[in-house]
PDB file of C-alpha atoms in Angstrom:
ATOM      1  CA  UNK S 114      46.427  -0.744  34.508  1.00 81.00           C
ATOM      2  CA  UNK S 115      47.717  -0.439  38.117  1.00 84.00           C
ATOM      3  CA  UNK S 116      46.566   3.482  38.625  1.00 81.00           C
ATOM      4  CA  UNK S 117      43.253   2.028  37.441  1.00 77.00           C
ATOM      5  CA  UNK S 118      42.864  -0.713  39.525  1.00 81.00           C
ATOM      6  CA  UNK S 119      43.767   1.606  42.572  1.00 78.00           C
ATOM      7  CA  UNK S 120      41.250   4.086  41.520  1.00 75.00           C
ATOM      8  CA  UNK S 121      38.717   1.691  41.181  1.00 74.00           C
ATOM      9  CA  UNK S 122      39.494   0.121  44.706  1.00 78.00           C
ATOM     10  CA  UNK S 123      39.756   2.921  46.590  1.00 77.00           C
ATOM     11  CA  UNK S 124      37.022   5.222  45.599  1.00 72.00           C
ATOM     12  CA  UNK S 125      33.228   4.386  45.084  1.00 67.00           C
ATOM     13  CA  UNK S 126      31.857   4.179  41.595  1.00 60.00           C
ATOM     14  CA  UNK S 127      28.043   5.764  41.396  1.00 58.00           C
ATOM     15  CA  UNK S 128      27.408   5.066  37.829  1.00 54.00           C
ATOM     16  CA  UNK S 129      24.036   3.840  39.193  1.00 51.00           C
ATOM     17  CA  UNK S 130      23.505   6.424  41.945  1.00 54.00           C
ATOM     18  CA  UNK S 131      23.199   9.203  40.410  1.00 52.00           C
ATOM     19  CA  UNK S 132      20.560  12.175  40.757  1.00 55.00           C
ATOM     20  CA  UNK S 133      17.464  11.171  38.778  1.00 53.00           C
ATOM     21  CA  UNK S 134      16.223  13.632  35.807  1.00 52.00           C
ATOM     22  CA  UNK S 135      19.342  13.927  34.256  1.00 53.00           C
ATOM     23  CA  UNK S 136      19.325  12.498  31.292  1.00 59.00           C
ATOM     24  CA  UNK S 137      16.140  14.634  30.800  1.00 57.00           C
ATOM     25  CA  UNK S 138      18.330  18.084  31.099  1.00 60.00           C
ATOM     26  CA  UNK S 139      21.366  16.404  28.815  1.00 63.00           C
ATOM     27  CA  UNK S 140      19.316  15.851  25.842  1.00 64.00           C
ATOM     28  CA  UNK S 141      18.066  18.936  23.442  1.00 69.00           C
ATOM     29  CA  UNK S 142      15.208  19.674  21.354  1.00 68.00           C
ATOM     30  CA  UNK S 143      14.403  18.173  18.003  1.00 71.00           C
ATOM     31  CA  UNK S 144      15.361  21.576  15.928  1.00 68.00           C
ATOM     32  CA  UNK S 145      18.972  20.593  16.740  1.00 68.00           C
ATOM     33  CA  UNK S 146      18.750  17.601  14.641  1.00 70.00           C
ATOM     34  CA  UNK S 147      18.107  18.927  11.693  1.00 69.00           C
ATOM     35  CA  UNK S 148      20.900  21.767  11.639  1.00 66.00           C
ATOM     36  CA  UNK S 149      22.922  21.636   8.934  1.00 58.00           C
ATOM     37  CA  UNK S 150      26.420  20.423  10.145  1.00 52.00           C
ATOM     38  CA  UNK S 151      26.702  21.344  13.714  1.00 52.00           C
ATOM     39  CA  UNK S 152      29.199  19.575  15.168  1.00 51.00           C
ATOM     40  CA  UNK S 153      30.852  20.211  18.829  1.00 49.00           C
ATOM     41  CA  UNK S 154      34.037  18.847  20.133  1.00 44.00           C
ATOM     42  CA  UNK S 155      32.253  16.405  22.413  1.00 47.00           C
ATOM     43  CA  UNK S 156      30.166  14.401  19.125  1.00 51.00           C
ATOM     44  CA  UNK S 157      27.414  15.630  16.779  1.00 54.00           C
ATOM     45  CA  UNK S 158      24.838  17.279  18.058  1.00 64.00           C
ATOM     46  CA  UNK S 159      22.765  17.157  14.260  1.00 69.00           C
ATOM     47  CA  UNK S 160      22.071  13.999  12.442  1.00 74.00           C
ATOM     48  CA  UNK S 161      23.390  15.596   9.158  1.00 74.00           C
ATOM     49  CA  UNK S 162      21.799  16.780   5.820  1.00 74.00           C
ATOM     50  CA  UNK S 163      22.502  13.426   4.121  1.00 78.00           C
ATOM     51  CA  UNK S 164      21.348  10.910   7.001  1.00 82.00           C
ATOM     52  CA  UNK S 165      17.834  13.345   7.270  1.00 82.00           C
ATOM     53  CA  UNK S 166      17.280  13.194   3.517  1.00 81.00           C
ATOM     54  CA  UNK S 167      18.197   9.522   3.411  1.00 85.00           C
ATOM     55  CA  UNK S 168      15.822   8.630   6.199  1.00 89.00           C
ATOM     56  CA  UNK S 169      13.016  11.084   4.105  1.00 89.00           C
ATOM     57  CA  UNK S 170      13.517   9.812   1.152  1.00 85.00           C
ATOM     58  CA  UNK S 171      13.848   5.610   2.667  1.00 89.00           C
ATOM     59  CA  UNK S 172      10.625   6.482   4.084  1.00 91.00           C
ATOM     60  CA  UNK S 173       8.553   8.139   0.884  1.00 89.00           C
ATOM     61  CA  UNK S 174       9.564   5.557  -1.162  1.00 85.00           C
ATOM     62  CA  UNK S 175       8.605   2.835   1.214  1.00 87.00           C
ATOM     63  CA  UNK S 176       5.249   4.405   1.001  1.00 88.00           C
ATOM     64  CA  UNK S 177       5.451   4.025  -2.042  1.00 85.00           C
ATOM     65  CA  UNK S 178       6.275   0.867  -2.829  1.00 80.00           C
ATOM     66  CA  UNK S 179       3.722  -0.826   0.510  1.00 79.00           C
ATOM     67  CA  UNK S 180       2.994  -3.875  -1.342  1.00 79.00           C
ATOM     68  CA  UNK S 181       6.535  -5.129  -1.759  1.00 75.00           C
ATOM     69  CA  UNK S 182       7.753  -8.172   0.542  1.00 76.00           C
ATOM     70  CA  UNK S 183      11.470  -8.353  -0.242  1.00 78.00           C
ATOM     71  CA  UNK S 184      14.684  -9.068   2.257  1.00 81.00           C
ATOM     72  CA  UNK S 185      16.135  -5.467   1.415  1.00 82.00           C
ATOM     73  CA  UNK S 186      12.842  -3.696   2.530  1.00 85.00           C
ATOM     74  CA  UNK S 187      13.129  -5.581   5.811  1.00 88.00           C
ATOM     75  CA  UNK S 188      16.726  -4.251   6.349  1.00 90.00           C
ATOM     76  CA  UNK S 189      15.426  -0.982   5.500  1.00 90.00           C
ATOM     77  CA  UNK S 190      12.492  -0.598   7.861  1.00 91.00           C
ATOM     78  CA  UNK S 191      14.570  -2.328  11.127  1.00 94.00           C
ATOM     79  CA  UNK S 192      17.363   0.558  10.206  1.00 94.00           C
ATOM     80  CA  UNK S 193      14.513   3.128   9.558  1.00 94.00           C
ATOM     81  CA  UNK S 194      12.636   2.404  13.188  1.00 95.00           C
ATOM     82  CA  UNK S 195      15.916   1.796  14.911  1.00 95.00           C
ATOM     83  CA  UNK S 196      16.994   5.654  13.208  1.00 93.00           C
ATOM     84  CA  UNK S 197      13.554   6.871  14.358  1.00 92.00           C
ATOM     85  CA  UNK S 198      13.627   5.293  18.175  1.00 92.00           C
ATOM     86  CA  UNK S 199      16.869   6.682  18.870  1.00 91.00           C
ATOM     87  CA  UNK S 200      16.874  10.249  17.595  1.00 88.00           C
ATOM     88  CA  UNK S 201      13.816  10.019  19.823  1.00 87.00           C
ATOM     89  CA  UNK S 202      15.746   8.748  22.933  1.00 86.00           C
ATOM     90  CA  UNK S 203      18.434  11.704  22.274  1.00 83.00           C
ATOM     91  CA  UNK S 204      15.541  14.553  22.520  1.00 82.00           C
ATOM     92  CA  UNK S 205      13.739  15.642  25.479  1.00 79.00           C
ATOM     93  CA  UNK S 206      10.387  14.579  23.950  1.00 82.00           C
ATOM     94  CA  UNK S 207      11.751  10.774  25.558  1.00 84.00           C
ATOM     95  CA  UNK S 208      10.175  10.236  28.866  1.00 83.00           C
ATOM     96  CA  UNK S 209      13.124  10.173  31.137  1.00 80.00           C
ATOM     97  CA  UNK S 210      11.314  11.059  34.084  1.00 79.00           C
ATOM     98  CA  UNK S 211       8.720   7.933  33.748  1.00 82.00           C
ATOM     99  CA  UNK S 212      11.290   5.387  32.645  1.00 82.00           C
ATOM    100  CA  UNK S 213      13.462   6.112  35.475  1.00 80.00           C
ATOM    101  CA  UNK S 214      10.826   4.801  37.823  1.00 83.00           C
ATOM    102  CA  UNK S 215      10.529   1.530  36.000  1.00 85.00           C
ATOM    103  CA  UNK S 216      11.887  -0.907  38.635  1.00 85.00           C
ATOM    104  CA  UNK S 217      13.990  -3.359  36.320  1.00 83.00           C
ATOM    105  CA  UNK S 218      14.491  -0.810  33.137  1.00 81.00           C
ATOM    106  CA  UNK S 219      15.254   2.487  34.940  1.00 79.00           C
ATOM    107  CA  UNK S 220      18.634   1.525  36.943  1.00 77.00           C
ATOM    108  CA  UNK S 221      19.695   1.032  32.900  1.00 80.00           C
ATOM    109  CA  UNK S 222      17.755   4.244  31.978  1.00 78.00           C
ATOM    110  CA  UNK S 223      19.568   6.271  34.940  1.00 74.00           C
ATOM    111  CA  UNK S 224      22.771   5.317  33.987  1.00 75.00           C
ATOM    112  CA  UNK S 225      22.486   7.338  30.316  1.00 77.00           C
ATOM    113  CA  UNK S 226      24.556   9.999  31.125  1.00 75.00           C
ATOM    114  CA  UNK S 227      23.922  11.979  27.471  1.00 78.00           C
ATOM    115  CA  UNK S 228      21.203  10.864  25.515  1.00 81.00           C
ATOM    116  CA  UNK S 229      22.958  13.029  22.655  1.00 79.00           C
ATOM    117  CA  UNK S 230      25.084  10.146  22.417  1.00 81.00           C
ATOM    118  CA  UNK S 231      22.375   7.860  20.703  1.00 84.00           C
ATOM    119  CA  UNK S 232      22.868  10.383  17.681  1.00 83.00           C
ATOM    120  CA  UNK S 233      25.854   8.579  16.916  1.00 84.00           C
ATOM    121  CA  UNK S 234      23.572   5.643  16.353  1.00 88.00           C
ATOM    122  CA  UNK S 235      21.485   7.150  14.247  1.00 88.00           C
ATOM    123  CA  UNK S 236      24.153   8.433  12.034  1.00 85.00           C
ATOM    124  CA  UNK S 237      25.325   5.046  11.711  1.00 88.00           C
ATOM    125  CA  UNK S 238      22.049   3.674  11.214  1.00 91.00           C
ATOM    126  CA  UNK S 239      21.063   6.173   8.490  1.00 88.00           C
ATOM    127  CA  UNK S 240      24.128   5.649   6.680  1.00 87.00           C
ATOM    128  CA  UNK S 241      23.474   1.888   6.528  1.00 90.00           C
ATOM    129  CA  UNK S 242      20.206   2.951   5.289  1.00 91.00           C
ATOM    130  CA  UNK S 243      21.761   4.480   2.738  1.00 87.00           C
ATOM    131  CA  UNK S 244      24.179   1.742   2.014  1.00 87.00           C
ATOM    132  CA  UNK S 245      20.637  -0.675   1.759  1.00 88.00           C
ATOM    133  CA  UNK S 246      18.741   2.196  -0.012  1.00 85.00           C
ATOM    134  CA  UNK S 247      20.891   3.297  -3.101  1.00 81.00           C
ATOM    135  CA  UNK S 248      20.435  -0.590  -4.367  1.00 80.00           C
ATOM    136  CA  UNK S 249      16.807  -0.157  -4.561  1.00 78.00           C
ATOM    137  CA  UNK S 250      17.045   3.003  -6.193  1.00 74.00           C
ATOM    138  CA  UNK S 251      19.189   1.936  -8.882  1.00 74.00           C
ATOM    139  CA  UNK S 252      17.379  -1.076  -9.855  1.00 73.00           C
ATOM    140  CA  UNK S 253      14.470   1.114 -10.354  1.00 67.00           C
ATOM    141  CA  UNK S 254      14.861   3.138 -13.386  1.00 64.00           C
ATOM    142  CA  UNK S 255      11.910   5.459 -12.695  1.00 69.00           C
ATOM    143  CA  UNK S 256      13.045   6.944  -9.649  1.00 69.00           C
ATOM    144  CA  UNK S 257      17.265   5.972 -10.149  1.00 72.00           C
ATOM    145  CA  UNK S 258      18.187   9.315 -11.826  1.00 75.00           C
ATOM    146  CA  UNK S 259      16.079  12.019  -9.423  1.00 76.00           C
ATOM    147  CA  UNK S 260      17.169   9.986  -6.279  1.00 71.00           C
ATOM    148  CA  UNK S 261      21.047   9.830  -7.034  1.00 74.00           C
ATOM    149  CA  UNK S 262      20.917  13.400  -8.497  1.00 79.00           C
ATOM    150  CA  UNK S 263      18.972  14.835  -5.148  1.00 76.00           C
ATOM    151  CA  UNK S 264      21.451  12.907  -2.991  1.00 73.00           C
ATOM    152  CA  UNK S 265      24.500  14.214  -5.057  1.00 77.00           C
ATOM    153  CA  UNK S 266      23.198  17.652  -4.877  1.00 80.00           C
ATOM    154  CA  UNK S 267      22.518  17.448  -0.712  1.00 75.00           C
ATOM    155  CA  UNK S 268      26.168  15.983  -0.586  1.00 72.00           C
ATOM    156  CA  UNK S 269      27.720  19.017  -2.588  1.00 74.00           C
ATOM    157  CA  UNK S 270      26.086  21.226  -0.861  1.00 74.00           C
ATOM    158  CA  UNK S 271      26.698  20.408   2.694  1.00 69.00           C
ATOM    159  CA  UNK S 272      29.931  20.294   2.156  1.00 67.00           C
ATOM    160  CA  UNK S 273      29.953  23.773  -0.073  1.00 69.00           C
ATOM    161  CA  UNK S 274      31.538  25.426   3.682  1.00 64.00           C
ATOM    162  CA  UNK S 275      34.132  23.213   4.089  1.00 61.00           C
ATOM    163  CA  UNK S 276      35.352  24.113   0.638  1.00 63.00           C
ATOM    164  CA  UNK S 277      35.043  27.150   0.738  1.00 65.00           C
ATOM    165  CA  UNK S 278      37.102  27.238   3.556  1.00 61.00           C
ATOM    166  CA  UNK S 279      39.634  25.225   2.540  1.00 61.00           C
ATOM    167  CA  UNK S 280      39.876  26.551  -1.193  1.00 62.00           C
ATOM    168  CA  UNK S 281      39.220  30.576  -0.715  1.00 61.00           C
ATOM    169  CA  UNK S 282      39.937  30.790   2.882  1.00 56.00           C
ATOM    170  CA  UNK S 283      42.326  29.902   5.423  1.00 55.00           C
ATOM    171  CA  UNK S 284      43.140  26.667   3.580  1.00 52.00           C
ATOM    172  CA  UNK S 285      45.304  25.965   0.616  1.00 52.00           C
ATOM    173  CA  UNK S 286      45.224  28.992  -1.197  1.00 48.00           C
ATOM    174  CA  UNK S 287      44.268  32.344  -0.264  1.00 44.00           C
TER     175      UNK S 287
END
């Protein structure tokens, strides 16, 4: 604690003083979310095949089902439009630029370093989704069995490289 408490005394912090427009250049266009897999050593820079179907599927069978009023399609839409308004604020379709110059909400805005970050969120949030989703799916038997086996499939095969690595390549057994 003492090296950081000298650090912190001695030299100036400019978390908030920072060029503006920066947060524009970190973040990256919306192809990159829907790559299969690609993860870097500093966090995810995809969503992932099973938080994009999850959020696809959430959303056609909301449509779906508009006229329902229950408590588990409330938790569904807040984690849907939470999922939607960050992978939004990680891409460079966000208006940086004009939030910045919002008096009260662009010192916060200008202090987002990488707005790649916020896909962290969104994996989180879709996988909650998922959590609230398979419920719904189950207790309808029309849609249970195409749902489950869609999701099992998507699973499988995002995950057909890491086996494949593991079982034929440098792995276990070569």
């Amino acid at each position: 604690i003492a090296p950081m408490v000298l650090m912190m005394l001695q030299l100036k912090l400019a978390v908030f003083n920072r060029p503006a427009l920066t947060s524009q250049f970190a973040s990256f266009d919306i192809s990159n979310l829907f790559a299969i897999n690609k993860i870097e050593f500093s966090g995810p820079y995809s969503l992932g095949v099973i938080v994009v179907f999850t959020l696809g599927l959430y959303l056609i069978y909301r449509l779906a089902y508009m006229d329902k009023e229950e408590k588990i399609f409330k938790a569904g839409d807040n984690l849907l439009i939470n999922s939607i308004v960050f992978m939004w604020m990680s891409t460079a379709l966000f208006p940086w630029a004009a939030a910045e110059k919002i008096p009260v909400i662009g010192s916060v805005v200008s202090s987002v370093q990488f707005p790649t970050r916020f896909l962290t969120i969104v994996q989180l949030t879709g996988i909650a989704l998922l959590a609230v989703f398979i419920p719904m799916v189950i207790s309808s038997s029309k849609t249970s069995e195409i749902v489950c086996f869609i999701l099992v499939l998507v699973a499988v095969y995002t995950n057909l490289g890491f086996i494949e690595y593991t079982v034929i390549g440098d792995g276990f057994a070569t």
